[in-house]
């Protein structure tokens, strides 16, 4: 008898003739997540088994797999022969010390001599004979004993289903470039779009020396937190100090945020050509701040030919905070280090910028030269 980790996948079940592509990508992501650990791997119909690992690694294996999109549920199981005595021995190990239980059997091998109900009844009866402090409750049991008879040779016996993150395997729905600030929203947006199968890389804009190096370090730590959900990522760090100085010097200051956002997406479009991204991703939520009005979003979108995805557009701040806490980025995001959007921030930024007014101010700048200068010195960090 040995233990294994069962991995069951999620929406891949819905795929038809191209299911193989989704399964291969899913497998690659899980192998990437488990890099550095010793184990063996077995694929079964609709599930995978991780075996032959060191027992002290099981919590680490579960923790890593819980961040792999496409995982529906996980279980730590005993892998035994399909002999009823061996199944019973494993079921005893799954039992808790007291309370009520129910035996649930799935019989993948329909040629097995006993039906699912007969297996459950026989194992349940033996447990009651052995453990007099337990009782059966088929409606509201304190714990379950799950038996999965794979074939006449092998069965899996386990107690709990551990909920996975669901979603689609990262890398199956294209590539995107996330505008990663030091705030609460953008890391959450990156995770949410990765859940839909998109491969995500990131760009961060800084304004050193107006912003300090701690702000940069903060974003690097946020990217590191995000990377397990995105099956690794590349972070591009771009200096926009000269752009902001030029806007401050030559343009109406109330348009600083609107103009800077347009430069960001232009630079993002250039970087997308480097990394093969097909869209930009932002953490914008409609109406949350002055730049996130429909007019502000329209002004930003006008500056790029790429689609801009906004996974958080309909979320309120408390919902986003809860998601940030769940992925352990919230405490980093609220550290008091300012990002580039706070530099030369006007007292009364335009909340509903008319596109024609933004374009009028932008004509005062040598846009192409400023973009080229910004991308001439990009720092690249791999996670």
PDB file of C-alpha atoms in Angstrom, residues 100-349:
ATOM      1  CA  UNK A 100     -20.693   9.205  11.347  1.00  0.00           C
ATOM      2  CA  UNK A 101     -19.525   8.126   7.913  1.00  0.00           C
ATOM      3  CA  UNK A 102     -20.658   7.145   4.460  1.00  0.00           C
ATOM      4  CA  UNK A 103     -18.877   4.931   1.932  1.00  0.00           C
ATOM      5  CA  UNK A 104     -18.998   6.214  -1.650  1.00  0.00           C
ATOM      6  CA  UNK A 105     -17.800   3.923  -4.441  1.00  0.00           C
ATOM      7  CA  UNK A 106     -17.037   4.716  -8.051  1.00  0.00           C
ATOM      8  CA  UNK A 107     -16.482   1.626 -10.193  1.00  0.00           C
ATOM      9  CA  UNK A 108     -14.650   2.551 -13.386  1.00  0.00           C
ATOM     10  CA  UNK A 109     -14.223  -1.137 -14.200  1.00  0.00           C
ATOM     11  CA  UNK A 110     -17.753  -2.354 -14.908  1.00  0.00           C
ATOM     12  CA  UNK A 111     -16.476  -5.942 -15.113  1.00  0.00           C
ATOM     13  CA  UNK A 112     -15.565  -5.934 -11.433  1.00  0.00           C
ATOM     14  CA  UNK A 113     -17.639  -8.687  -9.765  1.00  0.00           C
ATOM     15  CA  UNK A 114     -19.331  -6.362  -7.234  1.00  0.00           C
ATOM     16  CA  UNK A 115     -21.430  -3.297  -8.013  1.00  0.00           C
ATOM     17  CA  UNK A 116     -20.675   0.086  -6.493  1.00  0.00           C
ATOM     18  CA  UNK A 117     -23.490  -0.294  -3.958  1.00  0.00           C
ATOM     19  CA  UNK A 118     -22.333  -3.792  -3.000  1.00  0.00           C
ATOM     20  CA  UNK A 119     -18.761  -2.576  -2.433  1.00  0.00           C
ATOM     21  CA  UNK A 120     -19.956   0.315  -0.279  1.00  0.00           C
ATOM     22  CA  UNK A 121     -22.261  -1.940   1.761  1.00  0.00           C
ATOM     23  CA  UNK A 122     -19.617  -4.590   2.381  1.00  0.00           C
ATOM     24  CA  UNK A 123     -16.879  -2.130   3.361  1.00  0.00           C
ATOM     25  CA  UNK A 124     -19.284  -0.143   5.555  1.00  0.00           C
ATOM     26  CA  UNK A 125     -20.426  -3.291   7.373  1.00  0.00           C
ATOM     27  CA  UNK A 126     -16.836  -4.377   8.059  1.00  0.00           C
ATOM     28  CA  UNK A 127     -15.971  -0.944   9.427  1.00  0.00           C
ATOM     29  CA  UNK A 128     -18.949  -1.044  11.809  1.00  0.00           C
ATOM     30  CA  UNK A 129     -17.839  -4.482  13.023  1.00  0.00           C
ATOM     31  CA  UNK A 130     -14.337  -3.170  13.674  1.00  0.00           C
ATOM     32  CA  UNK A 131     -15.072   0.363  14.928  1.00  0.00           C
ATOM     33  CA  UNK A 132     -18.009   0.307  17.357  1.00  0.00           C
ATOM     34  CA  UNK A 133     -17.733   4.054  18.057  1.00  0.00           C
ATOM     35  CA  UNK A 134     -18.634   4.890  14.449  1.00  0.00           C
ATOM     36  CA  UNK A 135     -22.063   4.942  12.851  1.00  0.00           C
ATOM     37  CA  UNK A 136     -23.393   5.199   9.304  1.00  0.00           C
ATOM     38  CA  UNK A 137     -25.228   8.318   8.116  1.00  0.00           C
ATOM     39  CA  UNK A 138     -25.957   8.345   4.390  1.00  0.00           C
ATOM     40  CA  UNK A 139     -27.555  11.828   4.441  1.00  0.00           C
ATOM     41  CA  UNK A 140     -25.253  14.009   6.541  1.00  0.00           C
ATOM     42  CA  UNK A 141     -22.087  12.093   7.468  1.00  0.00           C
ATOM     43  CA  UNK A 142     -19.212  13.637   9.402  1.00  0.00           C
ATOM     44  CA  UNK A 143     -16.749  12.166   6.917  1.00  0.00           C
ATOM     45  CA  UNK A 144     -16.648  10.175   3.692  1.00  0.00           C
ATOM     46  CA  UNK A 145     -14.724   7.111   2.639  1.00  0.00           C
ATOM     47  CA  UNK A 146     -14.303   7.251  -1.134  1.00  0.00           C
ATOM     48  CA  UNK A 147     -13.415   4.134  -3.103  1.00  0.00           C
ATOM     49  CA  UNK A 148     -12.430   4.365  -6.760  1.00  0.00           C
ATOM     50  CA  UNK A 149     -12.107   0.937  -8.361  1.00  0.00           C
ATOM     51  CA  UNK A 150     -10.031   1.689 -11.431  1.00  0.00           C
ATOM     52  CA  UNK A 151      -9.801  -1.897 -12.698  1.00  0.00           C
ATOM     53  CA  UNK A 152      -9.408  -5.451 -11.432  1.00  0.00           C
ATOM     54  CA  UNK A 153      -5.852  -4.618 -10.355  1.00  0.00           C
ATOM     55  CA  UNK A 154      -5.880  -1.165  -8.786  1.00  0.00           C
ATOM     56  CA  UNK A 155      -8.158   0.828  -6.509  1.00  0.00           C
ATOM     57  CA  UNK A 156      -7.829   4.250  -4.854  1.00  0.00           C
ATOM     58  CA  UNK A 157      -9.189   4.924  -1.370  1.00  0.00           C
ATOM     59  CA  UNK A 158      -9.341   8.431   0.052  1.00  0.00           C
ATOM     60  CA  UNK A 159     -11.266  10.729   2.355  1.00  0.00           C
ATOM     61  CA  UNK A 160     -11.374  14.318   1.113  1.00  0.00           C
ATOM     62  CA  UNK A 161     -11.756  16.224  -2.113  1.00  0.00           C
ATOM     63  CA  UNK A 162      -9.542  19.314  -1.980  1.00  0.00           C
ATOM     64  CA  UNK A 163     -10.954  22.077  -4.178  1.00  0.00           C
ATOM     65  CA  UNK A 164      -8.640  23.246  -6.946  1.00  0.00           C
ATOM     66  CA  UNK A 165      -8.637  26.656  -8.647  1.00  0.00           C
ATOM     67  CA  UNK A 166     -10.637  25.461 -11.681  1.00  0.00           C
ATOM     68  CA  UNK A 167     -10.430  27.380 -14.938  1.00  0.00           C
ATOM     69  CA  UNK A 168      -8.477  26.577 -18.084  1.00  0.00           C
ATOM     70  CA  UNK A 169      -4.800  25.560 -18.358  1.00  0.00           C
ATOM     71  CA  UNK A 170      -2.567  28.603 -18.736  1.00  0.00           C
ATOM     72  CA  UNK A 171      -1.376  28.921 -22.319  1.00  0.00           C
ATOM     73  CA  UNK A 172      -4.490  27.573 -24.056  1.00  0.00           C
ATOM     74  CA  UNK A 173      -6.251  30.865 -24.853  1.00  0.00           C
ATOM     75  CA  UNK A 174      -3.429  33.133 -25.996  1.00  0.00           C
ATOM     76  CA  UNK A 175      -0.906  35.541 -24.456  1.00  0.00           C
ATOM     77  CA  UNK A 176      -1.399  38.886 -22.752  1.00  0.00           C
ATOM     78  CA  UNK A 177       0.747  41.625 -21.225  1.00  0.00           C
ATOM     79  CA  UNK A 178      -0.385  42.856 -17.801  1.00  0.00           C
ATOM     80  CA  UNK A 179       0.237  46.459 -16.751  1.00  0.00           C
ATOM     81  CA  UNK A 180       1.432  45.644 -13.233  1.00  0.00           C
ATOM     82  CA  UNK A 181       1.393  48.546 -10.803  1.00  0.00           C
ATOM     83  CA  UNK A 182       2.248  48.359  -7.142  1.00  0.00           C
ATOM     84  CA  UNK A 183      -1.424  48.515  -6.177  1.00  0.00           C
ATOM     85  CA  UNK A 184      -4.024  45.993  -5.108  1.00  0.00           C
ATOM     86  CA  UNK A 185      -5.891  45.553  -8.386  1.00  0.00           C
ATOM     87  CA  UNK A 186      -3.473  44.568 -11.137  1.00  0.00           C
ATOM     88  CA  UNK A 187      -2.066  41.343  -9.568  1.00  0.00           C
ATOM     89  CA  UNK A 188      -5.658  40.168  -9.062  1.00  0.00           C
ATOM     90  CA  UNK A 189      -6.465  40.994 -12.685  1.00  0.00           C
ATOM     91  CA  UNK A 190      -3.467  38.936 -13.788  1.00  0.00           C
ATOM     92  CA  UNK A 191      -4.590  35.927 -11.794  1.00  0.00           C
ATOM     93  CA  UNK A 192      -8.169  36.160 -13.028  1.00  0.00           C
ATOM     94  CA  UNK A 193      -7.227  36.324 -16.709  1.00  0.00           C
ATOM     95  CA  UNK A 194      -4.727  33.475 -16.232  1.00  0.00           C
ATOM     96  CA  UNK A 195      -7.623  31.415 -14.880  1.00  0.00           C
ATOM     97  CA  UNK A 196      -9.216  31.683 -18.314  1.00  0.00           C
ATOM     98  CA  UNK A 197      -6.123  30.061 -19.826  1.00  0.00           C
ATOM     99  CA  UNK A 198      -4.157  33.137 -20.881  1.00  0.00           C
ATOM    100  CA  UNK A 199      -0.380  33.171 -20.585  1.00  0.00           C
ATOM    101  CA  UNK A 200       0.533  36.400 -18.783  1.00  0.00           C
ATOM    102  CA  UNK A 201       3.690  38.479 -18.788  1.00  0.00           C
ATOM    103  CA  UNK A 202       3.965  41.852 -17.037  1.00  0.00           C
ATOM    104  CA  UNK A 203       5.229  45.390 -17.556  1.00  0.00           C
ATOM    105  CA  UNK A 204       5.836  47.828 -14.719  1.00  0.00           C
ATOM    106  CA  UNK A 205       6.439  51.552 -15.164  1.00  0.00           C
ATOM    107  CA  UNK A 206       8.568  53.512 -12.698  1.00  0.00           C
ATOM    108  CA  UNK A 207       9.723  57.116 -12.341  1.00  0.00           C
ATOM    109  CA  UNK A 208      13.068  56.918 -10.553  1.00  0.00           C
ATOM    110  CA  UNK A 209      14.283  59.089  -8.867  1.00  0.00           C
ATOM    111  CA  UNK A 210      10.795  60.484  -8.160  1.00  0.00           C
ATOM    112  CA  UNK A 211       9.827  56.978  -7.022  1.00  0.00           C
ATOM    113  CA  UNK A 212      12.263  55.006  -4.871  1.00  0.00           C
ATOM    114  CA  UNK A 213      13.822  51.567  -5.339  1.00  0.00           C
ATOM    115  CA  UNK A 214      11.564  50.083  -2.650  1.00  0.00           C
ATOM    116  CA  UNK A 215       8.625  50.662  -5.011  1.00  0.00           C
ATOM    117  CA  UNK A 216      10.406  48.602  -7.653  1.00  0.00           C
ATOM    118  CA  UNK A 217      11.217  45.837  -5.172  1.00  0.00           C
ATOM    119  CA  UNK A 218       7.566  45.777  -4.121  1.00  0.00           C
ATOM    120  CA  UNK A 219       6.459  45.090  -7.708  1.00  0.00           C
ATOM    121  CA  UNK A 220       9.078  42.357  -8.102  1.00  0.00           C
ATOM    122  CA  UNK A 221       7.615  40.644  -5.031  1.00  0.00           C
ATOM    123  CA  UNK A 222       4.100  40.996  -6.446  1.00  0.00           C
ATOM    124  CA  UNK A 223       5.240  39.412  -9.719  1.00  0.00           C
ATOM    125  CA  UNK A 224       6.793  36.544  -7.760  1.00  0.00           C
ATOM    126  CA  UNK A 225       3.468  35.956  -5.980  1.00  0.00           C
ATOM    127  CA  UNK A 226       1.606  36.017  -9.289  1.00  0.00           C
ATOM    128  CA  UNK A 227       3.996  33.724 -11.167  1.00  0.00           C
ATOM    129  CA  UNK A 228       2.773  30.363  -9.728  1.00  0.00           C
ATOM    130  CA  UNK A 229      -0.694  31.124 -11.102  1.00  0.00           C
ATOM    131  CA  UNK A 230       0.672  32.051 -14.544  1.00  0.00           C
ATOM    132  CA  UNK A 231       3.056  29.084 -14.868  1.00  0.00           C
ATOM    133  CA  UNK A 232       5.985  31.507 -14.743  1.00  0.00           C
ATOM    134  CA  UNK A 233       6.208  35.002 -16.210  1.00  0.00           C
ATOM    135  CA  UNK A 234       8.540  37.684 -17.533  1.00  0.00           C
ATOM    136  CA  UNK A 235       8.494  41.124 -15.911  1.00  0.00           C
ATOM    137  CA  UNK A 236       9.558  44.112 -18.018  1.00  0.00           C
ATOM    138  CA  UNK A 237      10.460  47.254 -16.054  1.00  0.00           C
ATOM    139  CA  UNK A 238      10.275  50.529 -17.984  1.00  0.00           C
ATOM    140  CA  UNK A 239      11.356  54.004 -16.865  1.00  0.00           C
ATOM    141  CA  UNK A 240       8.846  56.756 -17.797  1.00  0.00           C
ATOM    142  CA  UNK A 241      10.482  59.649 -15.931  1.00  0.00           C
ATOM    143  CA  UNK A 242      11.290  61.583 -19.112  1.00  0.00           C
ATOM    144  CA  UNK A 243       7.729  61.139 -20.400  1.00  0.00           C
ATOM    145  CA  UNK A 244       6.220  62.526 -17.214  1.00  0.00           C
ATOM    146  CA  UNK A 245       8.651  65.439 -17.133  1.00  0.00           C
ATOM    147  CA  UNK A 246       7.729  66.351 -20.707  1.00  0.00           C
ATOM    148  CA  UNK A 247       3.988  66.154 -19.981  1.00  0.00           C
ATOM    149  CA  UNK A 248       4.478  68.290 -16.863  1.00  0.00           C
ATOM    150  CA  UNK A 249       6.507  70.855 -18.801  1.00  0.00           C
ATOM    151  CA  UNK A 250       4.443  71.169 -21.991  1.00  0.00           C
ATOM    152  CA  UNK A 251       0.852  70.045 -21.318  1.00  0.00           C
ATOM    153  CA  UNK A 252      -2.125  71.004 -19.180  1.00  0.00           C
ATOM    154  CA  UNK A 253      -1.353  69.240 -15.897  1.00  0.00           C
ATOM    155  CA  UNK A 254      -4.946  68.146 -15.409  1.00  0.00           C
ATOM    156  CA  UNK A 255      -4.430  65.706 -18.311  1.00  0.00           C
ATOM    157  CA  UNK A 256      -1.299  64.088 -16.782  1.00  0.00           C
ATOM    158  CA  UNK A 257      -2.997  60.783 -15.919  1.00  0.00           C
ATOM    159  CA  UNK A 258      -4.869  60.461 -19.218  1.00  0.00           C
ATOM    160  CA  UNK A 259      -1.736  61.206 -21.249  1.00  0.00           C
ATOM    161  CA  UNK A 260       0.487  58.914 -19.188  1.00  0.00           C
ATOM    162  CA  UNK A 261      -1.976  56.027 -19.594  1.00  0.00           C
ATOM    163  CA  UNK A 262      -1.815  56.464 -23.358  1.00  0.00           C
ATOM    164  CA  UNK A 263       1.982  56.261 -23.262  1.00  0.00           C
ATOM    165  CA  UNK A 264       1.770  53.121 -21.117  1.00  0.00           C
ATOM    166  CA  UNK A 265      -0.389  51.250 -23.600  1.00  0.00           C
ATOM    167  CA  UNK A 266       1.795  52.385 -26.516  1.00  0.00           C
ATOM    168  CA  UNK A 267       4.864  51.028 -24.736  1.00  0.00           C
ATOM    169  CA  UNK A 268       2.896  47.900 -23.846  1.00  0.00           C
ATOM    170  CA  UNK A 269       2.068  47.398 -27.523  1.00  0.00           C
ATOM    171  CA  UNK A 270       5.757  47.624 -28.428  1.00  0.00           C
ATOM    172  CA  UNK A 271       6.695  45.106 -25.728  1.00  0.00           C
ATOM    173  CA  UNK A 272       3.888  42.816 -26.865  1.00  0.00           C
ATOM    174  CA  UNK A 273       5.750  42.414 -30.137  1.00  0.00           C
ATOM    175  CA  UNK A 274       8.751  41.155 -28.160  1.00  0.00           C
ATOM    176  CA  UNK A 275       6.881  38.568 -26.105  1.00  0.00           C
ATOM    177  CA  UNK A 276       4.132  37.588 -28.543  1.00  0.00           C
ATOM    178  CA  UNK A 277       1.294  39.066 -26.477  1.00  0.00           C
ATOM    179  CA  UNK A 278      -2.003  39.515 -28.301  1.00  0.00           C
ATOM    180  CA  UNK A 279      -3.639  41.918 -25.851  1.00  0.00           C
ATOM    181  CA  UNK A 280      -3.027  44.186 -22.882  1.00  0.00           C
ATOM    182  CA  UNK A 281      -4.493  43.554 -19.419  1.00  0.00           C
ATOM    183  CA  UNK A 282      -5.191  46.149 -16.737  1.00  0.00           C
ATOM    184  CA  UNK A 283      -6.616  46.143 -13.224  1.00  0.00           C
ATOM    185  CA  UNK A 284      -9.124  48.900 -13.980  1.00  0.00           C
ATOM    186  CA  UNK A 285     -12.512  48.855 -12.261  1.00  0.00           C
ATOM    187  CA  UNK A 286     -15.181  51.149 -13.670  1.00  0.00           C
ATOM    188  CA  UNK A 287     -15.544  54.307 -11.596  1.00  0.00           C
ATOM    189  CA  UNK A 288     -13.006  53.334  -8.951  1.00  0.00           C
ATOM    190  CA  UNK A 289     -10.653  56.284  -9.521  1.00  0.00           C
ATOM    191  CA  UNK A 290     -10.639  59.374 -11.746  1.00  0.00           C
ATOM    192  CA  UNK A 291      -8.862  57.683 -14.661  1.00  0.00           C
ATOM    193  CA  UNK A 292     -11.241  54.712 -14.677  1.00  0.00           C
ATOM    194  CA  UNK A 293     -14.311  56.367 -16.119  1.00  0.00           C
ATOM    195  CA  UNK A 294     -15.657  55.215 -19.467  1.00  0.00           C
ATOM    196  CA  UNK A 295     -14.194  58.360 -21.044  1.00  0.00           C
ATOM    197  CA  UNK A 296     -10.802  57.641 -19.462  1.00  0.00           C
ATOM    198  CA  UNK A 297     -10.861  54.048 -20.667  1.00  0.00           C
ATOM    199  CA  UNK A 298     -11.880  55.203 -24.154  1.00  0.00           C
ATOM    200  CA  UNK A 299      -8.987  57.665 -24.238  1.00  0.00           C
ATOM    201  CA  UNK A 300      -6.547  54.954 -23.175  1.00  0.00           C
ATOM    202  CA  UNK A 301      -7.861  52.396 -25.642  1.00  0.00           C
ATOM    203  CA  UNK A 302      -7.607  54.848 -28.534  1.00  0.00           C
ATOM    204  CA  UNK A 303      -3.791  54.853 -28.214  1.00  0.00           C
ATOM    205  CA  UNK A 304      -3.321  51.167 -29.117  1.00  0.00           C
ATOM    206  CA  UNK A 305      -4.543  48.750 -31.743  1.00  0.00           C
ATOM    207  CA  UNK A 306      -4.445  45.933 -29.208  1.00  0.00           C
ATOM    208  CA  UNK A 307      -7.475  44.739 -27.288  1.00  0.00           C
ATOM    209  CA  UNK A 308      -7.384  45.835 -23.625  1.00  0.00           C
ATOM    210  CA  UNK A 309      -8.853  43.262 -21.253  1.00  0.00           C
ATOM    211  CA  UNK A 310     -10.152  44.493 -17.886  1.00  0.00           C
ATOM    212  CA  UNK A 311     -11.070  41.441 -15.770  1.00  0.00           C
ATOM    213  CA  UNK A 312     -12.054  43.587 -12.753  1.00  0.00           C
ATOM    214  CA  UNK A 313     -14.184  46.146 -14.570  1.00  0.00           C
ATOM    215  CA  UNK A 314     -17.388  45.200 -12.698  1.00  0.00           C
ATOM    216  CA  UNK A 315     -15.879  44.473  -9.267  1.00  0.00           C
ATOM    217  CA  UNK A 316     -16.047  46.759  -6.256  1.00  0.00           C
ATOM    218  CA  UNK A 317     -12.994  47.443  -4.092  1.00  0.00           C
ATOM    219  CA  UNK A 318     -13.920  45.095  -1.261  1.00  0.00           C
ATOM    220  CA  UNK A 319     -14.327  42.200  -3.677  1.00  0.00           C
ATOM    221  CA  UNK A 320     -10.899  42.928  -5.153  1.00  0.00           C
ATOM    222  CA  UNK A 321      -9.334  43.184  -1.683  1.00  0.00           C
ATOM    223  CA  UNK A 322     -10.750  39.776  -0.741  1.00  0.00           C
ATOM    224  CA  UNK A 323      -9.230  38.242  -3.876  1.00  0.00           C
ATOM    225  CA  UNK A 324      -5.885  39.944  -3.180  1.00  0.00           C
ATOM    226  CA  UNK A 325      -5.819  38.534   0.342  1.00  0.00           C
ATOM    227  CA  UNK A 326      -6.611  35.094  -1.040  1.00  0.00           C
ATOM    228  CA  UNK A 327      -3.568  35.195  -3.349  1.00  0.00           C
ATOM    229  CA  UNK A 328      -1.398  36.781  -0.611  1.00  0.00           C
ATOM    230  CA  UNK A 329      -0.599  39.999  -2.492  1.00  0.00           C
ATOM    231  CA  UNK A 330      -2.672  42.408  -0.393  1.00  0.00           C
ATOM    232  CA  UNK A 331      -0.100  43.012   2.368  1.00  0.00           C
ATOM    233  CA  UNK A 332       2.575  43.746  -0.232  1.00  0.00           C
ATOM    234  CA  UNK A 333       0.312  46.025  -2.259  1.00  0.00           C
ATOM    235  CA  UNK A 334      -0.546  48.278   0.694  1.00  0.00           C
ATOM    236  CA  UNK A 335       3.103  48.955   1.556  1.00  0.00           C
ATOM    237  CA  UNK A 336       3.508  52.775   1.403  1.00  0.00           C
ATOM    238  CA  UNK A 337       5.766  53.033  -1.636  1.00  0.00           C
ATOM    239  CA  UNK A 338       4.428  55.286  -4.372  1.00  0.00           C
ATOM    240  CA  UNK A 339       4.203  54.250  -8.030  1.00  0.00           C
ATOM    241  CA  UNK A 340       4.708  56.422 -11.098  1.00  0.00           C
ATOM    242  CA  UNK A 341       1.047  57.476 -11.291  1.00  0.00           C
ATOM    243  CA  UNK A 342       1.513  59.593  -8.162  1.00  0.00           C
ATOM    244  CA  UNK A 343       4.318  61.672  -9.715  1.00  0.00           C
ATOM    245  CA  UNK A 344       3.202  65.184 -10.833  1.00  0.00           C
ATOM    246  CA  UNK A 345      -0.343  64.148  -9.905  1.00  0.00           C
ATOM    247  CA  UNK A 346      -2.650  67.119 -10.532  1.00  0.00           C
ATOM    248  CA  UNK A 347      -4.882  68.385  -7.758  1.00  0.00           C
ATOM    249  CA  UNK A 348      -7.939  68.113 -10.008  1.00  0.00           C
ATOM    250  CA  UNK A 349      -7.343  65.526 -12.752  1.00  0.00           C
TER     251      UNK A 349
END
